[in-house]
């Protein structure tokens, strides 16, 4: 398993900041990036970005189900078999970020 996958799927408690509705996830370099937390079917503007389908563990931490990058966050679910798989595997929320437009996601 790559170091990135070990970091993202380890037992580190990824907990959200309730004041901001956001969470920090580590990138491949180890740098942490802030993602906003949305309901699984939330609409987005047509912006490039990264997203993580996630579910909550019983202890409240977030568990990533599927991680991807897209040129258009508004179309992330359309025709994406992996999205259905993520939902079948318990994903309840989507954590999204856009490098240049985080405040304009919705």
PDB file of N, CA and C in Angstrom:
ATOM      1  N   UNK A   1       0.852  -1.174   0.000  1.00  0.00           N
ATOM      2  CA  UNK A   1       0.000   0.000   0.000  1.00  0.00           C
ATOM      3  C   UNK A   1       0.896   1.235   0.000  1.00  0.00           C
ATOM      4  N   UNK A   2       0.537   2.225  -0.819  1.00  0.00           N
ATOM      5  CA  UNK A   2       1.357   3.430  -0.887  1.00  0.00           C
ATOM      6  C   UNK A   2       1.275   4.208   0.425  1.00  0.00           C
ATOM      7  N   UNK A   3       2.256   5.077   0.652  1.00  0.00           N
ATOM      8  CA  UNK A   3       2.253   5.883   1.870  1.00  0.00           C
ATOM      9  C   UNK A   3       1.015   6.759   1.957  1.00  0.00           C
ATOM     10  N   UNK A   4       0.575   7.298   0.795  1.00  0.00           N
ATOM     11  CA  UNK A   4      -0.620   8.133   0.767  1.00  0.00           C
ATOM     12  C   UNK A   4      -1.832   7.356   1.264  1.00  0.00           C
ATOM     13  N   UNK A   5      -2.027   6.154   0.750  1.00  0.00           N
ATOM     14  CA  UNK A   5      -3.178   5.353   1.169  1.00  0.00           C
ATOM     15  C   UNK A   5      -3.075   4.965   2.633  1.00  0.00           C
ATOM     16  N   UNK A   6      -1.865   4.679   3.097  1.00  0.00           N
ATOM     17  CA  UNK A   6      -1.695   4.368   4.513  1.00  0.00           C
ATOM     18  C   UNK A   6      -2.111   5.559   5.373  1.00  0.00           C
ATOM     19  N   UNK A   7      -1.722   6.778   4.941  1.00  0.00           N
ATOM     20  CA  UNK A   7      -2.075   7.976   5.707  1.00  0.00           C
ATOM     21  C   UNK A   7      -3.580   8.205   5.717  1.00  0.00           C
ATOM     22  N   UNK A   8      -4.210   8.085   4.565  1.00  0.00           N
ATOM     23  CA  UNK A   8      -5.624   8.429   4.465  1.00  0.00           C
ATOM     24  C   UNK A   8      -6.527   7.375   5.104  1.00  0.00           C
ATOM     25  N   UNK A   9      -6.106   6.104   5.081  1.00  0.00           N
ATOM     26  CA  UNK A   9      -6.953   5.044   5.622  1.00  0.00           C
ATOM     27  C   UNK A   9      -6.467   4.528   6.974  1.00  0.00           C
ATOM     28  N   UNK A  10      -5.536   5.221   7.607  1.00  0.00           N
ATOM     29  CA  UNK A  10      -5.068   4.748   8.906  1.00  0.00           C
ATOM     30  C   UNK A  10      -6.105   5.042   9.981  1.00  0.00           C
ATOM     31  N   UNK A  11      -5.778   4.760  11.203  1.00  0.00           N
ATOM     32  CA  UNK A  11      -6.745   4.928  12.289  1.00  0.00           C
ATOM     33  C   UNK A  11      -6.768   6.347  12.847  1.00  0.00           C
ATOM     34  N   UNK A  12      -6.057   7.268  12.209  1.00  0.00           N
ATOM     35  CA  UNK A  12      -6.105   8.669  12.625  1.00  0.00           C
ATOM     36  C   UNK A  12      -7.551   9.143  12.600  1.00  0.00           C
ATOM     37  N   UNK A  13      -7.981   9.812  13.621  1.00  0.00           N
ATOM     38  CA  UNK A  13      -9.357  10.290  13.687  1.00  0.00           C
ATOM     39  C   UNK A  13      -9.506  11.565  12.865  1.00  0.00           C
ATOM     40  N   UNK A  14     -10.180  11.452  11.754  1.00  0.00           N
ATOM     41  CA  UNK A  14     -10.462  12.618  10.928  1.00  0.00           C
ATOM     42  C   UNK A  14     -11.786  13.179  11.401  1.00  0.00           C
ATOM     43  N   UNK A  15     -11.708  14.242  12.159  1.00  0.00           N
ATOM     44  CA  UNK A  15     -12.916  14.822  12.724  1.00  0.00           C
ATOM     45  C   UNK A  15     -13.159  16.197  12.121  1.00  0.00           C
ATOM     46  N   UNK A  16     -14.414  16.541  12.019  1.00  0.00           N
ATOM     47  CA  UNK A  16     -14.806  17.799  11.410  1.00  0.00           C
ATOM     48  C   UNK A  16     -14.735  18.932  12.422  1.00  0.00           C
ATOM     49  N   UNK A  17     -14.598  20.125  11.904  1.00  0.00           N
ATOM     50  CA  UNK A  17     -14.687  21.322  12.710  1.00  0.00           C
ATOM     51  C   UNK A  17     -16.147  21.768  12.661  1.00  0.00           C
ATOM     52  N   UNK A  18     -16.897  21.629  13.750  1.00  0.00           N
ATOM     53  CA  UNK A  18     -18.331  21.939  13.706  1.00  0.00           C
ATOM     54  C   UNK A  18     -18.639  23.407  13.410  1.00  0.00           C
ATOM     55  N   UNK A  19     -17.735  24.301  13.744  1.00  0.00           N
ATOM     56  CA  UNK A  19     -17.965  25.730  13.480  1.00  0.00           C
ATOM     57  C   UNK A  19     -17.934  26.043  11.995  1.00  0.00           C
ATOM     58  N   UNK A  20     -17.061  25.377  11.251  1.00  0.00           N
ATOM     59  CA  UNK A  20     -16.892  25.705   9.836  1.00  0.00           C
ATOM     60  C   UNK A  20     -17.528  24.681   8.905  1.00  0.00           C
ATOM     61  N   UNK A  21     -17.939  23.518   9.429  1.00  0.00           N
ATOM     62  CA  UNK A  21     -18.487  22.473   8.572  1.00  0.00           C
ATOM     63  C   UNK A  21     -17.443  21.948   7.613  1.00  0.00           C
ATOM     64  N   UNK A  22     -16.212  21.879   8.087  1.00  0.00           N
ATOM     65  CA  UNK A  22     -15.118  21.434   7.232  1.00  0.00           C
ATOM     66  C   UNK A  22     -14.256  20.397   7.948  1.00  0.00           C
ATOM     67  N   UNK A  23     -13.391  19.787   7.180  1.00  0.00           N
ATOM     68  CA  UNK A  23     -12.483  18.767   7.682  1.00  0.00           C
ATOM     69  C   UNK A  23     -11.178  18.867   6.913  1.00  0.00           C
ATOM     70  N   UNK A  24     -10.090  18.514   7.547  1.00  0.00           N
ATOM     71  CA  UNK A  24      -8.793  18.512   6.860  1.00  0.00           C
ATOM     72  C   UNK A  24      -8.390  17.076   6.559  1.00  0.00           C
ATOM     73  N   UNK A  25      -8.101  16.822   5.278  1.00  0.00           N
ATOM     74  CA  UNK A  25      -7.633  15.511   4.824  1.00  0.00           C
ATOM     75  C   UNK A  25      -6.216  15.659   4.295  1.00  0.00           C
ATOM     76  N   UNK A  26      -5.351  14.666   4.535  1.00  0.00           N
ATOM     77  CA  UNK A  26      -3.986  14.752   4.002  1.00  0.00           C
ATOM     78  C   UNK A  26      -3.958  14.432   2.516  1.00  0.00           C
ATOM     79  N   UNK A  27      -3.111  15.172   1.802  1.00  0.00           N
ATOM     80  CA  UNK A  27      -2.887  14.885   0.389  1.00  0.00           C
ATOM     81  C   UNK A  27      -1.752  13.889   0.240  1.00  0.00           C
ATOM     82  N   UNK A  28      -1.415  13.583  -0.999  1.00  0.00           N
ATOM     83  CA  UNK A  28      -0.356  12.616  -1.278  1.00  0.00           C
ATOM     84  C   UNK A  28       0.978  13.063  -0.695  1.00  0.00           C
ATOM     85  N   UNK A  29       1.218  14.386  -0.649  1.00  0.00           N
ATOM     86  CA  UNK A  29       2.472  14.923  -0.124  1.00  0.00           C
ATOM     87  C   UNK A  29       2.515  14.916   1.404  1.00  0.00           C
ATOM     88  N   UNK A  30       1.347  14.699   2.027  1.00  0.00           N
ATOM     89  CA  UNK A  30       1.267  14.776   3.484  1.00  0.00           C
ATOM     90  C   UNK A  30       0.678  16.105   3.946  1.00  0.00           C
ATOM     91  N   UNK A  31       0.646  17.089   3.052  1.00  0.00           N
ATOM     92  CA  UNK A  31       0.047  18.385   3.362  1.00  0.00           C
ATOM     93  C   UNK A  31      -1.453  18.193   3.576  1.00  0.00           C
ATOM     94  N   UNK A  32      -2.020  18.913   4.552  1.00  0.00           N
ATOM     95  CA  UNK A  32      -3.452  18.811   4.817  1.00  0.00           C
ATOM     96  C   UNK A  32      -4.211  19.859   4.013  1.00  0.00           C
ATOM     97  N   UNK A  33      -5.375  19.450   3.506  1.00  0.00           N
ATOM     98  CA  UNK A  33      -6.235  20.319   2.714  1.00  0.00           C
ATOM     99  C   UNK A  33      -7.609  20.373   3.355  1.00  0.00           C
ATOM    100  N   UNK A  34      -8.213  21.552   3.351  1.00  0.00           N
ATOM    101  CA  UNK A  34      -9.528  21.718   3.952  1.00  0.00           C
ATOM    102  C   UNK A  34     -10.619  21.405   2.936  1.00  0.00           C
ATOM    103  N   UNK A  35     -11.539  20.542   3.334  1.00  0.00           N
ATOM    104  CA  UNK A  35     -12.689  20.156   2.527  1.00  0.00           C
ATOM    105  C   UNK A  35     -13.948  20.593   3.250  1.00  0.00           C
ATOM    106  N   UNK A  36     -14.930  21.080   2.522  1.00  0.00           N
ATOM    107  CA  UNK A  36     -16.243  21.393   3.087  1.00  0.00           C
ATOM    108  C   UNK A  36     -17.081  20.114   3.068  1.00  0.00           C
ATOM    109  N   UNK A  37     -17.945  19.945   4.052  1.00  0.00           N
ATOM    110  CA  UNK A  37     -18.772  18.745   4.185  1.00  0.00           C
ATOM    111  C   UNK A  37     -20.193  19.058   3.721  1.00  0.00           C
ATOM    112  N   UNK A  38     -20.697  18.197   2.828  1.00  0.00           N
ATOM    113  CA  UNK A  38     -22.038  18.362   2.263  1.00  0.00           C
ATOM    114  C   UNK A  38     -22.795  17.041   2.316  1.00  0.00           C
ATOM    115  N   UNK A  39     -24.130  17.130   2.224  1.00  0.00           N
ATOM    116  CA  UNK A  39     -24.954  15.936   2.071  1.00  0.00           C
ATOM    117  C   UNK A  39     -24.559  15.256   0.757  1.00  0.00           C
ATOM    118  N   UNK A  40     -24.752  13.957   0.671  1.00  0.00           N
ATOM    119  CA  UNK A  40     -24.269  13.166  -0.467  1.00  0.00           C
ATOM    120  C   UNK A  40     -24.782  13.660  -1.819  1.00  0.00           C
ATOM    121  N   UNK A  41     -25.996  14.181  -1.899  1.00  0.00           N
ATOM    122  CA  UNK A  41     -26.564  14.605  -3.178  1.00  0.00           C
ATOM    123  C   UNK A  41     -26.585  16.125  -3.341  1.00  0.00           C
ATOM    124  N   UNK A  42     -25.749  16.828  -2.591  1.00  0.00           N
ATOM    125  CA  UNK A  42     -25.713  18.290  -2.673  1.00  0.00           C
ATOM    126  C   UNK A  42     -25.322  18.741  -4.079  1.00  0.00           C
ATOM    127  N   UNK A  43     -25.963  19.792  -4.584  1.00  0.00           N
ATOM    128  CA  UNK A  43     -25.586  20.324  -5.898  1.00  0.00           C
ATOM    129  C   UNK A  43     -24.338  21.195  -5.774  1.00  0.00           C
ATOM    130  N   UNK A  44     -23.550  21.235  -6.837  1.00  0.00           N
ATOM    131  CA  UNK A  44     -22.339  22.058  -6.877  1.00  0.00           C
ATOM    132  C   UNK A  44     -22.300  22.855  -8.166  1.00  0.00           C
ATOM    133  N   UNK A  45     -21.549  23.951  -8.140  1.00  0.00           N
ATOM    134  CA  UNK A  45     -21.281  24.705  -9.361  1.00  0.00           C
ATOM    135  C   UNK A  45     -20.298  23.904 -10.210  1.00  0.00           C
ATOM    136  N   UNK A  46     -20.228  24.248 -11.473  1.00  0.00           N
ATOM    137  CA  UNK A  46     -19.324  23.562 -12.413  1.00  0.00           C
ATOM    138  C   UNK A  46     -17.891  24.055 -12.212  1.00  0.00           C
ATOM    139  N   UNK A  47     -17.245  23.526 -11.194  1.00  0.00           N
ATOM    140  CA  UNK A  47     -15.871  23.902 -10.865  1.00  0.00           C
ATOM    141  C   UNK A  47     -14.996  22.653 -10.802  1.00  0.00           C
ATOM    142  N   UNK A  48     -13.723  22.792 -11.141  1.00  0.00           N
ATOM    143  CA  UNK A  48     -12.819  21.654 -10.941  1.00  0.00           C
ATOM    144  C   UNK A  48     -12.533  21.484  -9.458  1.00  0.00           C
ATOM    145  N   UNK A  49     -12.274  20.260  -9.039  1.00  0.00           N
ATOM    146  CA  UNK A  49     -11.963  20.060  -7.631  1.00  0.00           C
ATOM    147  C   UNK A  49     -11.749  18.608  -7.285  1.00  0.00           C
ATOM    148  N   UNK A  50     -11.618  18.367  -6.010  1.00  0.00           N
ATOM    149  CA  UNK A  50     -11.459  17.017  -5.459  1.00  0.00           C
ATOM    150  C   UNK A  50     -12.650  16.742  -4.565  1.00  0.00           C
ATOM    151  N   UNK A  51     -13.002  15.459  -4.455  1.00  0.00           N
ATOM    152  CA  UNK A  51     -14.076  15.112  -3.551  1.00  0.00           C
ATOM    153  C   UNK A  51     -13.809  13.758  -2.925  1.00  0.00           C
ATOM    154  N   UNK A  52     -14.389  13.585  -1.753  1.00  0.00           N
ATOM    155  CA  UNK A  52     -14.255  12.348  -1.000  1.00  0.00           C
ATOM    156  C   UNK A  52     -15.653  11.928  -0.559  1.00  0.00           C
ATOM    157  N   UNK A  53     -16.075  10.744  -0.989  1.00  0.00           N
ATOM    158  CA  UNK A  53     -17.293  10.166  -0.430  1.00  0.00           C
ATOM    159  C   UNK A  53     -16.885   9.580   0.913  1.00  0.00           C
ATOM    160  N   UNK A  54     -17.647   9.904   1.953  1.00  0.00           N
ATOM    161  CA  UNK A  54     -17.261   9.475   3.295  1.00  0.00           C
ATOM    162  C   UNK A  54     -18.482   9.053   4.107  1.00  0.00           C
ATOM    163  N   UNK A  55     -18.195   8.289   5.162  1.00  0.00           N
ATOM    164  CA  UNK A  55     -19.233   7.922   6.118  1.00  0.00           C
ATOM    165  C   UNK A  55     -18.682   8.162   7.507  1.00  0.00           C
ATOM    166  N   UNK A  56     -19.574   8.263   8.460  1.00  0.00           N
ATOM    167  CA  UNK A  56     -19.189   8.470   9.843  1.00  0.00           C
ATOM    168  C   UNK A  56     -19.073   7.146  10.557  1.00  0.00           C
ATOM    169  N   UNK A  57     -18.015   6.990  11.313  1.00  0.00           N
ATOM    170  CA  UNK A  57     -17.841   5.816  12.173  1.00  0.00           C
ATOM    171  C   UNK A  57     -18.659   6.038  13.446  1.00  0.00           C
ATOM    172  N   UNK A  58     -18.860   4.980  14.195  1.00  0.00           N
ATOM    173  CA  UNK A  58     -19.617   5.088  15.442  1.00  0.00           C
ATOM    174  C   UNK A  58     -18.984   6.065  16.416  1.00  0.00           C
ATOM    175  N   UNK A  59     -17.655   6.201  16.354  1.00  0.00           N
ATOM    176  CA  UNK A  59     -16.970   7.123  17.269  1.00  0.00           C
ATOM    177  C   UNK A  59     -16.961   8.562  16.759  1.00  0.00           C
ATOM    178  N   UNK A  60     -17.620   8.826  15.622  1.00  0.00           N
ATOM    179  CA  UNK A  60     -17.738  10.186  15.110  1.00  0.00           C
ATOM    180  C   UNK A  60     -16.704  10.589  14.076  1.00  0.00           C
ATOM    181  N   UNK A  61     -15.667   9.792  13.907  1.00  0.00           N
ATOM    182  CA  UNK A  61     -14.657  10.158  12.908  1.00  0.00           C
ATOM    183  C   UNK A  61     -15.172   9.837  11.513  1.00  0.00           C
ATOM    184  N   UNK A  62     -14.573  10.461  10.514  1.00  0.00           N
ATOM    185  CA  UNK A  62     -14.965  10.249   9.123  1.00  0.00           C
ATOM    186  C   UNK A  62     -14.099   9.181   8.494  1.00  0.00           C
ATOM    187  N   UNK A  63     -14.711   8.326   7.704  1.00  0.00           N
ATOM    188  CA  UNK A  63     -13.999   7.259   6.996  1.00  0.00           C
ATOM    189  C   UNK A  63     -14.175   7.495   5.501  1.00  0.00           C
ATOM    190  N   UNK A  64     -13.082   7.630   4.754  1.00  0.00           N
ATOM    191  CA  UNK A  64     -13.203   7.830   3.306  1.00  0.00           C
ATOM    192  C   UNK A  64     -13.630   6.537   2.617  1.00  0.00           C
ATOM    193  N   UNK A  65     -14.539   6.658   1.671  1.00  0.00           N
ATOM    194  CA  UNK A  65     -14.999   5.507   0.901  1.00  0.00           C
ATOM    195  C   UNK A  65     -14.402   5.550  -0.500  1.00  0.00           C
ATOM    196  N   UNK A  66     -14.412   6.728  -1.101  1.00  0.00           N
ATOM    197  CA  UNK A  66     -13.919   6.891  -2.471  1.00  0.00           C
ATOM    198  C   UNK A  66     -13.369   8.298  -2.613  1.00  0.00           C
ATOM    199  N   UNK A  67     -12.206   8.433  -3.236  1.00  0.00           N
ATOM    200  CA  UNK A  67     -11.534   9.719  -3.394  1.00  0.00           C
ATOM    201  C   UNK A  67     -11.280   9.947  -4.875  1.00  0.00           C
ATOM    202  N   UNK A  68     -11.599  11.154  -5.355  1.00  0.00           N
ATOM    203  CA  UNK A  68     -11.399  11.418  -6.779  1.00  0.00           C
ATOM    204  C   UNK A  68     -11.203  12.907  -7.045  1.00  0.00           C
ATOM    205  N   UNK A  69     -10.737  13.197  -8.241  1.00  0.00           N
ATOM    206  CA  UNK A  69     -10.628  14.558  -8.755  1.00  0.00           C
ATOM    207  C   UNK A  69     -11.540  14.646  -9.972  1.00  0.00           C
ATOM    208  N   UNK A  70     -12.057  15.828 -10.226  1.00  0.00           N
ATOM    209  CA  UNK A  70     -12.943  16.018 -11.369  1.00  0.00           C
ATOM    210  C   UNK A  70     -12.746  17.403 -11.968  1.00  0.00           C
ATOM    211  N   UNK A  71     -13.066  17.525 -13.231  1.00  0.00           N
ATOM    212  CA  UNK A  71     -13.037  18.836 -13.883  1.00  0.00           C
ATOM    213  C   UNK A  71     -14.328  19.600 -13.616  1.00  0.00           C
ATOM    214  N   UNK A  72     -15.362  18.892 -13.117  1.00  0.00           N
ATOM    215  CA  UNK A  72     -16.660  19.510 -12.926  1.00  0.00           C
ATOM    216  C   UNK A  72     -17.372  18.857 -11.735  1.00  0.00           C
ATOM    217  N   UNK A  73     -17.321  19.508 -10.587  1.00  0.00           N
ATOM    218  CA  UNK A  73     -17.957  18.952  -9.386  1.00  0.00           C
ATOM    219  C   UNK A  73     -19.461  18.757  -9.554  1.00  0.00           C
ATOM    220  N   UNK A  74     -20.089  19.546 -10.411  1.00  0.00           N
ATOM    221  CA  UNK A  74     -21.541  19.413 -10.579  1.00  0.00           C
ATOM    222  C   UNK A  74     -21.929  18.120 -11.280  1.00  0.00           C
ATOM    223  N   UNK A  75     -20.992  17.478 -11.977  1.00  0.00           N
ATOM    224  CA  UNK A  75     -21.295  16.247 -12.699  1.00  0.00           C
ATOM    225  C   UNK A  75     -20.638  15.021 -12.080  1.00  0.00           C
ATOM    226  N   UNK A  76     -20.174  15.121 -10.859  1.00  0.00           N
ATOM    227  CA  UNK A  76     -19.431  14.023 -10.255  1.00  0.00           C
ATOM    228  C   UNK A  76     -20.220  12.731 -10.166  1.00  0.00           C
ATOM    229  N   UNK A  77     -21.565  12.817 -10.046  1.00  0.00           N
ATOM    230  CA  UNK A  77     -22.378  11.619  -9.889  1.00  0.00           C
ATOM    231  C   UNK A  77     -22.908  11.074 -11.201  1.00  0.00           C
ATOM    232  N   UNK A  78     -22.968  11.894 -12.228  1.00  0.00           N
ATOM    233  CA  UNK A  78     -23.602  11.481 -13.473  1.00  0.00           C
ATOM    234  C   UNK A  78     -22.802  10.393 -14.173  1.00  0.00           C
ATOM    235  N   UNK A  79     -23.408   9.227 -14.301  1.00  0.00           N
ATOM    236  CA  UNK A  79     -22.777   8.122 -15.012  1.00  0.00           C
ATOM    237  C   UNK A  79     -21.572   7.534 -14.298  1.00  0.00           C
ATOM    238  N   UNK A  80     -21.416   7.819 -13.032  1.00  0.00           N
ATOM    239  CA  UNK A  80     -20.240   7.357 -12.308  1.00  0.00           C
ATOM    240  C   UNK A  80     -20.607   6.121 -11.482  1.00  0.00           C
ATOM    241  N   UNK A  81     -20.218   4.956 -11.987  1.00  0.00           N
ATOM    242  CA  UNK A  81     -20.528   3.701 -11.289  1.00  0.00           C
ATOM    243  C   UNK A  81     -19.917   3.705  -9.892  1.00  0.00           C
ATOM    244  N   UNK A  82     -18.764   4.296  -9.738  1.00  0.00           N
ATOM    245  CA  UNK A  82     -18.103   4.316  -8.438  1.00  0.00           C
ATOM    246  C   UNK A  82     -18.906   5.078  -7.401  1.00  0.00           C
ATOM    247  N   UNK A  83     -19.655   6.093  -7.815  1.00  0.00           N
ATOM    248  CA  UNK A  83     -20.496   6.831  -6.872  1.00  0.00           C
ATOM    249  C   UNK A  83     -21.545   5.900  -6.286  1.00  0.00           C
ATOM    250  N   UNK A  84     -22.181   5.116  -7.132  1.00  0.00           N
ATOM    251  CA  UNK A  84     -23.170   4.145  -6.641  1.00  0.00           C
ATOM    252  C   UNK A  84     -22.505   3.146  -5.710  1.00  0.00           C
ATOM    253  N   UNK A  85     -21.303   2.729  -6.052  1.00  0.00           N
ATOM    254  CA  UNK A  85     -20.568   1.804  -5.187  1.00  0.00           C
ATOM    255  C   UNK A  85     -20.276   2.449  -3.834  1.00  0.00           C
ATOM    256  N   UNK A  86     -19.872   3.722  -3.845  1.00  0.00           N
ATOM    257  CA  UNK A  86     -19.570   4.415  -2.592  1.00  0.00           C
ATOM    258  C   UNK A  86     -20.801   4.484  -1.712  1.00  0.00           C
ATOM    259  N   UNK A  87     -21.942   4.791  -2.319  1.00  0.00           N
ATOM    260  CA  UNK A  87     -23.182   4.872  -1.556  1.00  0.00           C
ATOM    261  C   UNK A  87     -23.568   3.497  -1.020  1.00  0.00           C
ATOM    262  N   UNK A  88     -23.417   2.473  -1.847  1.00  0.00           N
ATOM    263  CA  UNK A  88     -23.691   1.105  -1.382  1.00  0.00           C
ATOM    264  C   UNK A  88     -22.786   0.705  -0.228  1.00  0.00           C
ATOM    265  N   UNK A  89     -21.573   1.282  -0.183  1.00  0.00           N
ATOM    266  CA  UNK A  89     -20.627   0.967   0.880  1.00  0.00           C
ATOM    267  C   UNK A  89     -20.760   1.896   2.087  1.00  0.00           C
ATOM    268  N   UNK A  90     -21.856   2.647   2.130  1.00  0.00           N
ATOM    269  CA  UNK A  90     -22.147   3.430   3.324  1.00  0.00           C
ATOM    270  C   UNK A  90     -21.880   4.915   3.255  1.00  0.00           C
ATOM    271  N   UNK A  91     -21.401   5.431   2.135  1.00  0.00           N
ATOM    272  CA  UNK A  91     -21.129   6.865   2.042  1.00  0.00           C
ATOM    273  C   UNK A  91     -22.419   7.652   2.281  1.00  0.00           C
ATOM    274  N   UNK A  92     -22.334   8.637   3.151  1.00  0.00           N
ATOM    275  CA  UNK A  92     -23.494   9.461   3.485  1.00  0.00           C
ATOM    276  C   UNK A  92     -23.267  10.934   3.180  1.00  0.00           C
ATOM    277  N   UNK A  93     -22.010  11.302   2.981  1.00  0.00           N
ATOM    278  CA  UNK A  93     -21.655  12.697   2.745  1.00  0.00           C
ATOM    279  C   UNK A  93     -20.569  12.790   1.677  1.00  0.00           C
ATOM    280  N   UNK A  94     -20.431  13.988   1.159  1.00  0.00           N
ATOM    281  CA  UNK A  94     -19.340  14.260   0.234  1.00  0.00           C
ATOM    282  C   UNK A  94     -18.528  15.416   0.801  1.00  0.00           C
ATOM    283  N   UNK A  95     -17.230  15.253   0.819  1.00  0.00           N
ATOM    284  CA  UNK A  95     -16.316  16.299   1.263  1.00  0.00           C
ATOM    285  C   UNK A  95     -15.684  16.845  -0.018  1.00  0.00           C
ATOM    286  N   UNK A  96     -15.843  18.140  -0.247  1.00  0.00           N
ATOM    287  CA  UNK A  96     -15.414  18.715  -1.524  1.00  0.00           C
ATOM    288  C   UNK A  96     -14.525  19.932  -1.316  1.00  0.00           C
ATOM    289  N   UNK A  97     -13.623  20.115  -2.295  1.00  0.00           N
ATOM    290  CA  UNK A  97     -12.776  21.307  -2.291  1.00  0.00           C
ATOM    291  C   UNK A  97     -12.452  21.677  -3.719  1.00  0.00           C
ATOM    292  N   UNK A  98     -12.309  22.960  -3.944  1.00  0.00           N
ATOM    293  CA  UNK A  98     -11.868  23.475  -5.225  1.00  0.00           C
ATOM    294  C   UNK A  98     -10.699  24.397  -4.935  1.00  0.00           C
ATOM    295  N   UNK A  99      -9.586  24.149  -5.550  1.00  0.00           N
ATOM    296  CA  UNK A  99      -8.351  24.885  -5.259  1.00  0.00           C
ATOM    297  C   UNK A  99      -8.549  26.397  -5.269  1.00  0.00           C
ATOM    298  N   UNK A 100      -9.270  26.898  -6.258  1.00  0.00           N
ATOM    299  CA  UNK A 100      -9.390  28.342  -6.414  1.00  0.00           C
ATOM    300  C   UNK A 100     -10.720  28.908  -5.954  1.00  0.00           C
ATOM    301  N   UNK A 101     -11.732  28.065  -5.775  1.00  0.00           N
ATOM    302  CA  UNK A 101     -13.082  28.573  -5.576  1.00  0.00           C
ATOM    303  C   UNK A 101     -13.812  27.916  -4.415  1.00  0.00           C
ATOM    304  N   UNK A 102     -13.161  27.636  -3.312  1.00  0.00           N
ATOM    305  CA  UNK A 102     -13.788  26.908  -2.220  1.00  0.00           C
ATOM    306  C   UNK A 102     -15.065  27.587  -1.720  1.00  0.00           C
ATOM    307  N   UNK A 103     -15.085  28.911  -1.656  1.00  0.00           N
ATOM    308  CA  UNK A 103     -16.271  29.600  -1.170  1.00  0.00           C
ATOM    309  C   UNK A 103     -17.420  29.575  -2.171  1.00  0.00           C
ATOM    310  N   UNK A 104     -17.169  29.163  -3.425  1.00  0.00           N
ATOM    311  CA  UNK A 104     -18.190  29.167  -4.466  1.00  0.00           C
ATOM    312  C   UNK A 104     -18.662  27.771  -4.848  1.00  0.00           C
ATOM    313  N   UNK A 105     -18.458  26.762  -3.998  1.00  0.00           N
ATOM    314  CA  UNK A 105     -18.812  25.397  -4.352  1.00  0.00           C
ATOM    315  C   UNK A 105     -20.298  25.232  -4.639  1.00  0.00           C
ATOM    316  N   UNK A 106     -21.137  25.915  -3.895  1.00  0.00           N
ATOM    317  CA  UNK A 106     -22.591  25.794  -4.114  1.00  0.00           C
ATOM    318  C   UNK A 106     -23.173  27.109  -4.516  1.00  0.00           C
TER     319      UNK A 106
END
